[in-house]
mmCIF file of C-alpha atoms and ligand atoms in Angstrom:
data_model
loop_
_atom_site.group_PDB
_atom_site.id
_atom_site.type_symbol
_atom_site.label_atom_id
_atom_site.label_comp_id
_atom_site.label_asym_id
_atom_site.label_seq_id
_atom_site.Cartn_x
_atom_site.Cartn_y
_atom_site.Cartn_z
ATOM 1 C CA UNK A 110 -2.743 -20.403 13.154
ATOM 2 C CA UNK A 111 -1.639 -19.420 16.585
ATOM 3 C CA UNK A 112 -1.269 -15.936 17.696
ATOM 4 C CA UNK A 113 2.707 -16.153 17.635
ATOM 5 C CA UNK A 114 2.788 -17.877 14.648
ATOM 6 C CA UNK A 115 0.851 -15.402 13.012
ATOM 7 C CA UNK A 116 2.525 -12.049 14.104
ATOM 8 C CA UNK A 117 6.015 -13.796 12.937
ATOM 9 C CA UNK A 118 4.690 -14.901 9.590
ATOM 10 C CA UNK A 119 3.373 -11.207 9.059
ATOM 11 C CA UNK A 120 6.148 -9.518 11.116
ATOM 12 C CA UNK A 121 3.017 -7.585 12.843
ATOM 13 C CA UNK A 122 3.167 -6.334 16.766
ATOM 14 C CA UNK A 123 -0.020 -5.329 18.402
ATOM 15 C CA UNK A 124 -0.441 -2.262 20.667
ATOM 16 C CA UNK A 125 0.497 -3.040 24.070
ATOM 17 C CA UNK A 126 -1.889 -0.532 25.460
ATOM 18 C CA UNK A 127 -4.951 -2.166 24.162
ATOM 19 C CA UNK A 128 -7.538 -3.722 26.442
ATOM 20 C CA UNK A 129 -9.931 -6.832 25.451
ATOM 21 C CA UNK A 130 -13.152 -6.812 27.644
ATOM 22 C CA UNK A 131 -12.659 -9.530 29.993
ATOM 23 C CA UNK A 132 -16.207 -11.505 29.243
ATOM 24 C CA UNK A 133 -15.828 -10.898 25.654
ATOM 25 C CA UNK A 134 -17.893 -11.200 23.410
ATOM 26 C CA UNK A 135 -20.389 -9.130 24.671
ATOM 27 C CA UNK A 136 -23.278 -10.257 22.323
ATOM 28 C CA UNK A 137 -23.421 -13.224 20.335
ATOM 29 C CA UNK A 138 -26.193 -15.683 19.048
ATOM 30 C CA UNK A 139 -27.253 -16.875 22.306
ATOM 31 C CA UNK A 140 -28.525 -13.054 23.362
ATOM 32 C CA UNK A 141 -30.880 -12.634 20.218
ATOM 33 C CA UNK A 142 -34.429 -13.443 20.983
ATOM 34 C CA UNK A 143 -34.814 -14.549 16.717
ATOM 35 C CA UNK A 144 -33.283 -16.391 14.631
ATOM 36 C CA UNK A 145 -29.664 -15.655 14.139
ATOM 37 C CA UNK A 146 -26.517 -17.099 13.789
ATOM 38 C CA UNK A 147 -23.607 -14.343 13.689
ATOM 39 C CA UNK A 148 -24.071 -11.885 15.345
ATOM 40 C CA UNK A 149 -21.165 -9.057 14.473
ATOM 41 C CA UNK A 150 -19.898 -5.794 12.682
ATOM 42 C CA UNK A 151 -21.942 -3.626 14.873
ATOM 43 C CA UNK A 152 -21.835 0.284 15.138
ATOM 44 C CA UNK A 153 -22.428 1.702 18.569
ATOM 45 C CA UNK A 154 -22.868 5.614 19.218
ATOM 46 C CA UNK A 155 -24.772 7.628 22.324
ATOM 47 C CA UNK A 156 -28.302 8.957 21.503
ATOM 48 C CA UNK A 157 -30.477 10.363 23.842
ATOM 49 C CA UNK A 158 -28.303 8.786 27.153
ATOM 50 C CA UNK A 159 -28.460 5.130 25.942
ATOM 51 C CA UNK A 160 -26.240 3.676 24.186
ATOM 52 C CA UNK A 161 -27.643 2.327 20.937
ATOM 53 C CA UNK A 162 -26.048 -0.971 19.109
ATOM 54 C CA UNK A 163 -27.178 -1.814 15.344
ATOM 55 C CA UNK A 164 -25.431 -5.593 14.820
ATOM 56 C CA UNK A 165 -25.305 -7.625 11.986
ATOM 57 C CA UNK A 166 -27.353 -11.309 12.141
ATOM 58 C CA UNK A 167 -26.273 -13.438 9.591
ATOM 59 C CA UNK A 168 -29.073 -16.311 10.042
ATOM 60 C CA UNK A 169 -29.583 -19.424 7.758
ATOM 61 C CA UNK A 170 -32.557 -20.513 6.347
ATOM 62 C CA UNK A 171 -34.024 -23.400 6.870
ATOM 63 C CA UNK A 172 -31.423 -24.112 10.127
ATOM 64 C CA UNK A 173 -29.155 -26.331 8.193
ATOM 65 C CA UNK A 174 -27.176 -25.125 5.312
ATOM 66 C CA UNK A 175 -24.264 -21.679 5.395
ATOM 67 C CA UNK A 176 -24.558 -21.084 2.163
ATOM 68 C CA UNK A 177 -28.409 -20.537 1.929
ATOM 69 C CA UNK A 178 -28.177 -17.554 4.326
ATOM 70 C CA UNK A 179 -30.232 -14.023 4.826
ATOM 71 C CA UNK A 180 -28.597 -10.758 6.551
ATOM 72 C CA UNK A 181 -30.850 -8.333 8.809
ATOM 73 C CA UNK A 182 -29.615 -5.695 10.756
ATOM 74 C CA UNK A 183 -30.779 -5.679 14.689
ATOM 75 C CA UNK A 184 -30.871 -2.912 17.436
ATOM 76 C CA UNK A 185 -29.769 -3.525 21.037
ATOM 77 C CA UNK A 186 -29.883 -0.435 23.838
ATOM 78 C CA UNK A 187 -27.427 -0.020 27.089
ATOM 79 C CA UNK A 188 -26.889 2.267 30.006
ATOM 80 C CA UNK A 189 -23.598 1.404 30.395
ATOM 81 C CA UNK A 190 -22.413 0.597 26.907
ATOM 82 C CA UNK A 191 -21.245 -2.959 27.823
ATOM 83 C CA UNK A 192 -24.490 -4.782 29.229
ATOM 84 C CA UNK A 193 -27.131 -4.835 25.925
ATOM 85 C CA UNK A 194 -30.787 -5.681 25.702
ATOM 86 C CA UNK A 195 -31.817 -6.803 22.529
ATOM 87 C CA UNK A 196 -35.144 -5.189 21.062
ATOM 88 C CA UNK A 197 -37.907 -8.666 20.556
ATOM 89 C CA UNK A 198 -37.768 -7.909 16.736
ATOM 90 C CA UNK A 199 -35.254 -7.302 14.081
ATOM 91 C CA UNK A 200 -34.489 -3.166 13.367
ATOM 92 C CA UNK A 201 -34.632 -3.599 9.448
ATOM 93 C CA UNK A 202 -34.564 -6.858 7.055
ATOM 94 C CA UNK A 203 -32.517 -7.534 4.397
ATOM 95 C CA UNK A 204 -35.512 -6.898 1.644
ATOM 96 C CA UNK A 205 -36.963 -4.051 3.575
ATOM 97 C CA UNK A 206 -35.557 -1.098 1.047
ATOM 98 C CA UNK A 207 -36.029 -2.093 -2.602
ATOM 99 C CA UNK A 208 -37.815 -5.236 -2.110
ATOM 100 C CA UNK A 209 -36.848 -8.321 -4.363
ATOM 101 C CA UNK A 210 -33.412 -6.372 -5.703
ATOM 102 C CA UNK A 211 -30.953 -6.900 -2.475
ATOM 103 C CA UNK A 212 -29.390 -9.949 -1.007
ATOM 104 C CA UNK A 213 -28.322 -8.498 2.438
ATOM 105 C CA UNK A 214 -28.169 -5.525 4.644
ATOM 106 C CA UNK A 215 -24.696 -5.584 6.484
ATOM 107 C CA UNK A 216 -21.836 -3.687 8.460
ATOM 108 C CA UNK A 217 -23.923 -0.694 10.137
ATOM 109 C CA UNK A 218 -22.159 2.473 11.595
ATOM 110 C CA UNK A 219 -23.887 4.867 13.501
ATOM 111 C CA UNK A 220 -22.959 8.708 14.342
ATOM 112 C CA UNK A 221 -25.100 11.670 15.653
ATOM 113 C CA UNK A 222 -24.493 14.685 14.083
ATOM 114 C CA UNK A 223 -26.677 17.725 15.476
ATOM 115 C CA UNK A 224 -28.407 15.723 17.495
ATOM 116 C CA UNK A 225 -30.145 13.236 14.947
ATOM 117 C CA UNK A 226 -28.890 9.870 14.411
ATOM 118 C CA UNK A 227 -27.574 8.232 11.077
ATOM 119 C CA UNK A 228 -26.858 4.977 10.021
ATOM 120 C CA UNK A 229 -24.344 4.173 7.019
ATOM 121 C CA UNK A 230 -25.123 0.473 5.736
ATOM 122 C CA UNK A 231 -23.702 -2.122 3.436
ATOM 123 C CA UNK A 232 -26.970 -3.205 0.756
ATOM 124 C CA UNK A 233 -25.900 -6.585 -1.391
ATOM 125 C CA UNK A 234 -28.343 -5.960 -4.549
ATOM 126 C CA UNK A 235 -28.812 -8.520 -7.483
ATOM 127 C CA UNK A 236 -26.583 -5.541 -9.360
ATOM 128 C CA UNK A 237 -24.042 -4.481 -6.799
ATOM 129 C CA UNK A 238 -23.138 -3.506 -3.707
ATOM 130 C CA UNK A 239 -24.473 -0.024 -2.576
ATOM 131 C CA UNK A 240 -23.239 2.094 0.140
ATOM 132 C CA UNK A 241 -26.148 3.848 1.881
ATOM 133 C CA UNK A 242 -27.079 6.575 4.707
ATOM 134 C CA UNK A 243 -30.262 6.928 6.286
ATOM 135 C CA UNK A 244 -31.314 8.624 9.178
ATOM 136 C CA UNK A 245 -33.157 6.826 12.079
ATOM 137 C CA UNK A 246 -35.953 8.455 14.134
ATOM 138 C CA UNK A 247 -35.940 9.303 17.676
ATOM 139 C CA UNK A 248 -38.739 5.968 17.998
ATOM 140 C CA UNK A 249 -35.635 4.250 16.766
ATOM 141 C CA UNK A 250 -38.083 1.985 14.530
ATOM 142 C CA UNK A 251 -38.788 4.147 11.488
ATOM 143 C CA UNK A 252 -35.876 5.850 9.328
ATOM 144 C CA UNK A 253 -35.702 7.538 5.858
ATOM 145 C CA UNK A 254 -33.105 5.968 3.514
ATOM 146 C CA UNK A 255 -31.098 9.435 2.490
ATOM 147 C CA UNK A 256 -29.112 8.060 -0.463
ATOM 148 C CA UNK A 257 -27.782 5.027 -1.736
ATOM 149 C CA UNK A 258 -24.496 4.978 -4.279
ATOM 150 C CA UNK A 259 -23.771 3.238 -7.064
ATOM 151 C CA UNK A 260 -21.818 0.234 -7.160
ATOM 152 C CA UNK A 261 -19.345 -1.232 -6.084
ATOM 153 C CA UNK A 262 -18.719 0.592 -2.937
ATOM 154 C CA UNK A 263 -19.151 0.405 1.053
ATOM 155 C CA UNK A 264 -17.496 0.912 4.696
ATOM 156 C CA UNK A 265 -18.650 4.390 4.607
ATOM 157 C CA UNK A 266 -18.428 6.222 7.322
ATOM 158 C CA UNK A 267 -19.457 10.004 8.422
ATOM 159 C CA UNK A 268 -17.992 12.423 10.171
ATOM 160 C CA UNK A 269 -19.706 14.067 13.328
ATOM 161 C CA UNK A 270 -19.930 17.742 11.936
ATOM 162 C CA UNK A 271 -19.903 19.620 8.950
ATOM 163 C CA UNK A 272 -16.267 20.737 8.042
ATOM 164 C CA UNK A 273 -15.988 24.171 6.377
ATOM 165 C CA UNK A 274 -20.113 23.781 5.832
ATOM 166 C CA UNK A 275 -20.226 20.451 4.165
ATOM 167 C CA UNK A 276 -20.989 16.672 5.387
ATOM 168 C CA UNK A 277 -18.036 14.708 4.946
ATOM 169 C CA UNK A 278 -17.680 10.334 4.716
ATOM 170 C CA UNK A 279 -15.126 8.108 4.225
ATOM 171 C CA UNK A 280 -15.689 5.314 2.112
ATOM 172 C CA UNK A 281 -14.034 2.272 -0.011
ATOM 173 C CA UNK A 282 -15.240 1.652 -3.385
ATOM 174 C CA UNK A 283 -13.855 -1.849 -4.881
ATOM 175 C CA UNK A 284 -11.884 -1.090 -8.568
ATOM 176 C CA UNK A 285 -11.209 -3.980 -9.169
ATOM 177 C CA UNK A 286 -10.342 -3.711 -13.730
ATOM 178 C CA UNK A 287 -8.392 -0.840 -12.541
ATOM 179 C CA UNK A 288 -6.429 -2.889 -9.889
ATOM 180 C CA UNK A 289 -5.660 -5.619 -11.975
ATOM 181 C CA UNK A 290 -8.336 -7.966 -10.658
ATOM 182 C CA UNK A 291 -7.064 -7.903 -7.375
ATOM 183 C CA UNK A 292 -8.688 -7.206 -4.113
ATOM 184 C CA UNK A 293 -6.208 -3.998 -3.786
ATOM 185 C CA UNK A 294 -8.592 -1.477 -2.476
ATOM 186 C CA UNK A 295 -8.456 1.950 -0.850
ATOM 187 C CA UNK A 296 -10.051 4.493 1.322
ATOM 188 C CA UNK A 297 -11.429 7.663 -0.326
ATOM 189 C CA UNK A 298 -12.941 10.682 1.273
ATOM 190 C CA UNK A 299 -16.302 12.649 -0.257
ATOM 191 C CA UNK A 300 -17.711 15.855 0.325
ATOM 192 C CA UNK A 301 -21.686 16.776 0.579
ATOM 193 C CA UNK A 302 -23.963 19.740 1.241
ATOM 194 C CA UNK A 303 -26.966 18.112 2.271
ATOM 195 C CA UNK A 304 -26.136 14.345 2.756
ATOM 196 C CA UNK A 305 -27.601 13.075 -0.459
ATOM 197 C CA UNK A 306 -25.274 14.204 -3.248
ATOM 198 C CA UNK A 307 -21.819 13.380 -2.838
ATOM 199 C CA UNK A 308 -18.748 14.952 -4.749
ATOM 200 C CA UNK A 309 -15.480 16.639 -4.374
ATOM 201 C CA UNK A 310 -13.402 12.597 -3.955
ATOM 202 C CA UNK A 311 -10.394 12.566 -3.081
ATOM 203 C CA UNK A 312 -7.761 9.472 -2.652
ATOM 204 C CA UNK A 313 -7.034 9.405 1.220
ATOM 205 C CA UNK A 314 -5.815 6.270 2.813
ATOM 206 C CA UNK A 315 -4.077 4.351 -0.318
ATOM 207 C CA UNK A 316 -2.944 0.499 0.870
ATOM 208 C CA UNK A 317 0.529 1.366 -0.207
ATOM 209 C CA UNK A 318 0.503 3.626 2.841
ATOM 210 C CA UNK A 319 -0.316 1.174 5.241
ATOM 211 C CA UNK A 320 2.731 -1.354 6.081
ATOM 212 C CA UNK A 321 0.662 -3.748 7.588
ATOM 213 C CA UNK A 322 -1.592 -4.166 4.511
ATOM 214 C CA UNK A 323 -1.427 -6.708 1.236
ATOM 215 C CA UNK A 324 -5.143 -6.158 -0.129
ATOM 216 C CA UNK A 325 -8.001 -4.125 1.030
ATOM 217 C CA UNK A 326 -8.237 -1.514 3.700
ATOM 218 C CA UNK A 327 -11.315 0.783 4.203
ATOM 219 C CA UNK A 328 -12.692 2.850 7.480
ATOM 220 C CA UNK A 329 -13.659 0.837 10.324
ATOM 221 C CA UNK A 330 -15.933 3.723 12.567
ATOM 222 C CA UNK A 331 -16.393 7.074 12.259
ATOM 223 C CA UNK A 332 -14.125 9.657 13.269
ATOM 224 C CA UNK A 333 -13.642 10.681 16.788
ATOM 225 C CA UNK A 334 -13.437 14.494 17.170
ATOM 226 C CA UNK A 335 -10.388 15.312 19.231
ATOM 227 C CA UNK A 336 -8.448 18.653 20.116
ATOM 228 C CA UNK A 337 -5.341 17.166 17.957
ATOM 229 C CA UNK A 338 -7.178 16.209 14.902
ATOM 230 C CA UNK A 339 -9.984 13.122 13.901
ATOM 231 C CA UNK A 340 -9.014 9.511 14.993
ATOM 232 C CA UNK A 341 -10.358 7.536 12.254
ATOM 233 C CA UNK A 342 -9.616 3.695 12.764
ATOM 234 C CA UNK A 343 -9.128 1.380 9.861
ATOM 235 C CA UNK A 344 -9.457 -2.370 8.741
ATOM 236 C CA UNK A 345 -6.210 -3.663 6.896
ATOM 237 C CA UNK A 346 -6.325 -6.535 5.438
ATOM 238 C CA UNK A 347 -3.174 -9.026 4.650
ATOM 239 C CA UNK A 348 -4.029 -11.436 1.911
ATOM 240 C CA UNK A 349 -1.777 -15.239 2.339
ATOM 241 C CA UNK A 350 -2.254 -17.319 -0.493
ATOM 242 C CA UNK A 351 -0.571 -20.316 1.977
ATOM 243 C CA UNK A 352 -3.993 -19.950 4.030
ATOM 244 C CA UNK A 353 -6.551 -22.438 3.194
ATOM 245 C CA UNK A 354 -9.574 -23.808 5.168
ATOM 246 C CA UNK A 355 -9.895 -20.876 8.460
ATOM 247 C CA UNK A 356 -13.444 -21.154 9.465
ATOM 248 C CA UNK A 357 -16.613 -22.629 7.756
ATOM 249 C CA UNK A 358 -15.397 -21.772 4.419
ATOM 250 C CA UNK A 359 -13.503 -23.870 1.912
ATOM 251 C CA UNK A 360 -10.796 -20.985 1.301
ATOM 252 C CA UNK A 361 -10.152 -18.470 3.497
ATOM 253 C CA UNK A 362 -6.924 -16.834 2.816
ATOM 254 C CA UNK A 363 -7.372 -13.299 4.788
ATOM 255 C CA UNK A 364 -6.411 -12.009 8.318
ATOM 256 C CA UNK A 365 -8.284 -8.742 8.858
ATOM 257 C CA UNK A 366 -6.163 -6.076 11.923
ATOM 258 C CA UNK A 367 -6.765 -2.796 12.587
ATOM 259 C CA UNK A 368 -5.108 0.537 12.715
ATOM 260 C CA UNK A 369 -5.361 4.534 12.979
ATOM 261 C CA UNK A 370 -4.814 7.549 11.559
ATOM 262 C CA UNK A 371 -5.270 11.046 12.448
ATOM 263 C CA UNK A 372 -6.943 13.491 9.905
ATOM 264 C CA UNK A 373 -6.210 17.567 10.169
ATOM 265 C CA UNK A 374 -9.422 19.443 11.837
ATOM 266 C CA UNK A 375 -9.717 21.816 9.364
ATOM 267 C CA UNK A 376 -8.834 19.772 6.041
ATOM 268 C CA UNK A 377 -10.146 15.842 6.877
ATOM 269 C CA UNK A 378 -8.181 15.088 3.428
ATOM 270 C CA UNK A 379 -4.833 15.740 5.060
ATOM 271 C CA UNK A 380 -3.612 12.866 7.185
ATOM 272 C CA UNK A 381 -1.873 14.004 9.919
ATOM 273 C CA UNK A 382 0.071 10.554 10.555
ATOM 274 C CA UNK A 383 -0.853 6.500 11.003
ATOM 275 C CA UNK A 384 -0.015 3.922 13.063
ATOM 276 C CA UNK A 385 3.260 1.903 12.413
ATOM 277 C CA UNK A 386 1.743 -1.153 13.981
ATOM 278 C CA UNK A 387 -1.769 -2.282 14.118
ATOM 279 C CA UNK A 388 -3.982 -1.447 17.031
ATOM 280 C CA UNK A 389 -5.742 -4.966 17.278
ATOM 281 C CA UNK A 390 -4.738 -8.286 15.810
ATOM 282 C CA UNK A 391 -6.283 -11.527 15.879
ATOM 283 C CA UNK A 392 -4.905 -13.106 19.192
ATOM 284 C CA UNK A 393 -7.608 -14.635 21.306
ATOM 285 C CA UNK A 394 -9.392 -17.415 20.824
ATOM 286 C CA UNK A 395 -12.661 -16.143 19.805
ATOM 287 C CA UNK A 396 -10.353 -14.211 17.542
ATOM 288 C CA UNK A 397 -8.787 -17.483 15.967
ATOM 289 C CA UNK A 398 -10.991 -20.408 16.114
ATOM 290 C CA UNK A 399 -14.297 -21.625 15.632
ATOM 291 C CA UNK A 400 -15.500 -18.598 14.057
ATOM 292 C CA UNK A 401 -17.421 -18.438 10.550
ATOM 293 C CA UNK A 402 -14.232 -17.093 9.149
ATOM 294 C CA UNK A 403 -11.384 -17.227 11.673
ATOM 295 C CA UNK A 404 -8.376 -14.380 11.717
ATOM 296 C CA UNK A 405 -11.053 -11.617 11.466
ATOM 297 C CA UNK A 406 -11.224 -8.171 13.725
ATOM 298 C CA UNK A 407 -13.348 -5.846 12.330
ATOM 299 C CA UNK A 408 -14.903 -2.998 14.199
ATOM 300 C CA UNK A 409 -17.828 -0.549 13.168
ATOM 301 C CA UNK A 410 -18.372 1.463 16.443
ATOM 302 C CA UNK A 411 -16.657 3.710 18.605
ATOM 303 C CA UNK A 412 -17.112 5.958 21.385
ATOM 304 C CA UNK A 413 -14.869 8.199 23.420
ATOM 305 C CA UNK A 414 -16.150 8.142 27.792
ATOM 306 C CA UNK A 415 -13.687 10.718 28.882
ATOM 307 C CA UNK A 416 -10.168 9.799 28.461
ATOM 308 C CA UNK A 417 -10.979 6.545 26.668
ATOM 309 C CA UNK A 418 -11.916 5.248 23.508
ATOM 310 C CA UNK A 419 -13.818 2.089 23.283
ATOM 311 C CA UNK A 420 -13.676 -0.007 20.232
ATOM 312 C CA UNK A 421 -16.531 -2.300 18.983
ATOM 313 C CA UNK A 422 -15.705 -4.933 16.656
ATOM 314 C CA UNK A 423 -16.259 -7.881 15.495
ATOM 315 C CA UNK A 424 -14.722 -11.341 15.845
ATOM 316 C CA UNK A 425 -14.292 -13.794 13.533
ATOM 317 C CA UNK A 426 -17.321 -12.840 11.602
ATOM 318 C CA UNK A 427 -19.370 -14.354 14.628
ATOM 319 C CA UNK A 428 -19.362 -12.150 17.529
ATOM 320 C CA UNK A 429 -18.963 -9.199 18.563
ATOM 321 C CA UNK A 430 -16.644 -7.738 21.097
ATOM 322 C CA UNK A 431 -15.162 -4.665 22.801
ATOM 323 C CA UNK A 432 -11.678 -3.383 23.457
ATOM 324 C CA UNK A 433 -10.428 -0.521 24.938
ATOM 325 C CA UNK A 434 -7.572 2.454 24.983
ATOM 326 C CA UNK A 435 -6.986 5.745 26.275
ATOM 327 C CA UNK A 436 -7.246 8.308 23.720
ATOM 328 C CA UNK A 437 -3.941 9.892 24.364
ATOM 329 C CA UNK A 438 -2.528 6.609 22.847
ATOM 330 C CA UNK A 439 -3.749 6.567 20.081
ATOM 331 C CA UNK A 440 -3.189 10.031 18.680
ATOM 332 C CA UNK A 441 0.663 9.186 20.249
ATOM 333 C CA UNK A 442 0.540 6.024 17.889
ATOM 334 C CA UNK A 443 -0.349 8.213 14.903
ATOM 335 C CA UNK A 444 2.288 10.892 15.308
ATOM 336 C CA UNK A 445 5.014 8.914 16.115
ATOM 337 C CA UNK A 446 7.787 8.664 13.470
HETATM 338 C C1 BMA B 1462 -15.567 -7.803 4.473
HETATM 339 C C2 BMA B 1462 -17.017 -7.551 4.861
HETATM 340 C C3 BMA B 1462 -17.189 -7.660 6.362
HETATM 341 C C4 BMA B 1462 -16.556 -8.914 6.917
HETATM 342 C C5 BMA B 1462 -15.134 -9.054 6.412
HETATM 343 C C6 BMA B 1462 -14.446 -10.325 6.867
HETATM 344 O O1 BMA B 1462 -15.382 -7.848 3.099
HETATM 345 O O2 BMA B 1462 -17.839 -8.507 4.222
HETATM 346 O O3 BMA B 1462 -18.552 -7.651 6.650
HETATM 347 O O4 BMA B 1462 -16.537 -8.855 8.319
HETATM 348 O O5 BMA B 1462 -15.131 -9.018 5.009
HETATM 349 O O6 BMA B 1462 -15.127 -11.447 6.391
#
């Protein structure tokens, strides 16, 4: 679908203010020095003045068939936070943790939180998906796997302090009995004292809320700490049974967007206000075509370089890209009636 087409079928209208990096994508296959495909869905934070990059590499055995496929995680390091080098070897592989129980490792968000860095992860086991933290060394090779929930569940996401002495994530488990087999899922928040055990959920983000939303929507990147409350930015996901081939697949019938909301300092449960319109829709052509599974935006990372926020995200399940906004916008989007 073209990008008119699409915003009248859905009745959607992006965020004028929003920037695409002019040579995006800024990594794809062609910059990884191993064998990878799609290269997307990466979180990006600032450790130690570099910035660090943990993609996704969706590579397929043997070279020839998509649905034979592994999923490793990779780690690429900037100065500037555009320009990345990619380390020679892969940061963890899909069978690293638990080996011969998962299926992939996938959608990585980073945060530092008193000054060590963490990494919430995506695992595909043989009896679920698990949602898991660990915490990455200063080598940035070796890491300890903190916990690791039950399943279904994943996007999670943690904030950058403790709130009123606990850790606090975001995170979207997947009813789906509950939901009458549908794909209707929403974003819940969880309170921890030491990272491990997690407790205290709470409903936040419900798709009902979200006008721009038909199916799933979960947290996107962390929350960004600002003087007006947390930006937390969302995927939403609209659900078109008229869709049919988009991409590699047979069926795809989903067009991923984005939005925000703005959670209360003090109480991260209490949503301050959300965006009336998405903040990113599908619209360029790395956006739309030729992609594994076309109509996607998806980002994992986020940063704030004084009054901007740059979002990383990726494209069409095959790149990944960056796009940028100044920070006052986006809390404006989120309290505006
Ligand atoms: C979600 C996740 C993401 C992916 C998105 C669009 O369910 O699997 O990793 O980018 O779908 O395919």
């Amino acid at each position: 679908m073209e990008y008119k087409d699409l915003v009248k079928k859905y009745n959607l209208k992006e965020s004028k203010d929003i920037l695409r990096y002019k040579s995006n994508p800024i990594l794809s296959r062609k910059d990884i020095p191993y064998n990878a495909h799609l290269i997307f869905n990466a979180g990006v934070t600032k450790f130690n003045n570099k910035y660090i990059m943990i993609f996704r590499n969706d590579y397929y055995v043997n070279n020839d068939s998509i649905t034979k496929f592994h999923t490793d995680l990779g780690l690429a390091i900037s100065s500037d936070g555009i320009h990345f080098k990619v380390n020679k070897k892969p940061f963890i592989k899909y069978d690293d943790i638990n080996k011969g129980e998962n299926v992939r490792i996938y959608d990585p968000r980073l945060i530092v939180i008193s000054n060590d860095l963490y990494m919430c992860f995506a695992l595909d086991t043989h009896h679920g998906i698990r949602g898991g933290i660990m915490k990455i060394n200063k080598d940035l090779k070796s890491y300890k796997i903190i916990s690791l929930s039950t399943p279904d569940n994943r996007n999670m996401v943690l904030f950058p302090e403790k709130i009123n002495g606990m850790y606090v994530r975001l995170e979207r488990p997947m009813p789906i009995y509950s939901r009458r087999n549908k794909e209707i899922f929403d974003t819940w928040i969880s309170y921890s004292k030491d990272l491990k055990y997690w407790g205290e959920s709470k409903l936040l983000l419900a798709t009902e809320d979200v006008k721009y939303c038909n199916c799933k929507l979960g947290p996107a990147c962390p929350p960004l700490k600002t003087k007006k409350g947390y930006i937390v930015i969302f995927h939403s996901v609209i659900k078109d049974e008229e869709l049919g081939k988009n991409g590699y697949e047979d069926k795809w019938q989903k067009v991923y967007v984005c939005g925000v909301m703005l959670l209360d300092l003090k109480d991260p449960s209490k949503i301050l206000g959300i965006s009336n319109n998405p903040l990113l829709i599908p619209k360029e052509e790395y956006e739309l075509k030729d992609g594994f599974r076309n109509n996607v935006i998806f980002p994992c990372g986020v940063l704030i370089n004084k009054d901007t926020c740059y979002i990383y995200y990726g494209a069409n399940d095959t790149s990944t890209c960056l796009a940028s906004i100044k920070v006052n916008k986006l809390i404006e989007y989120c309290l505006k009636k």
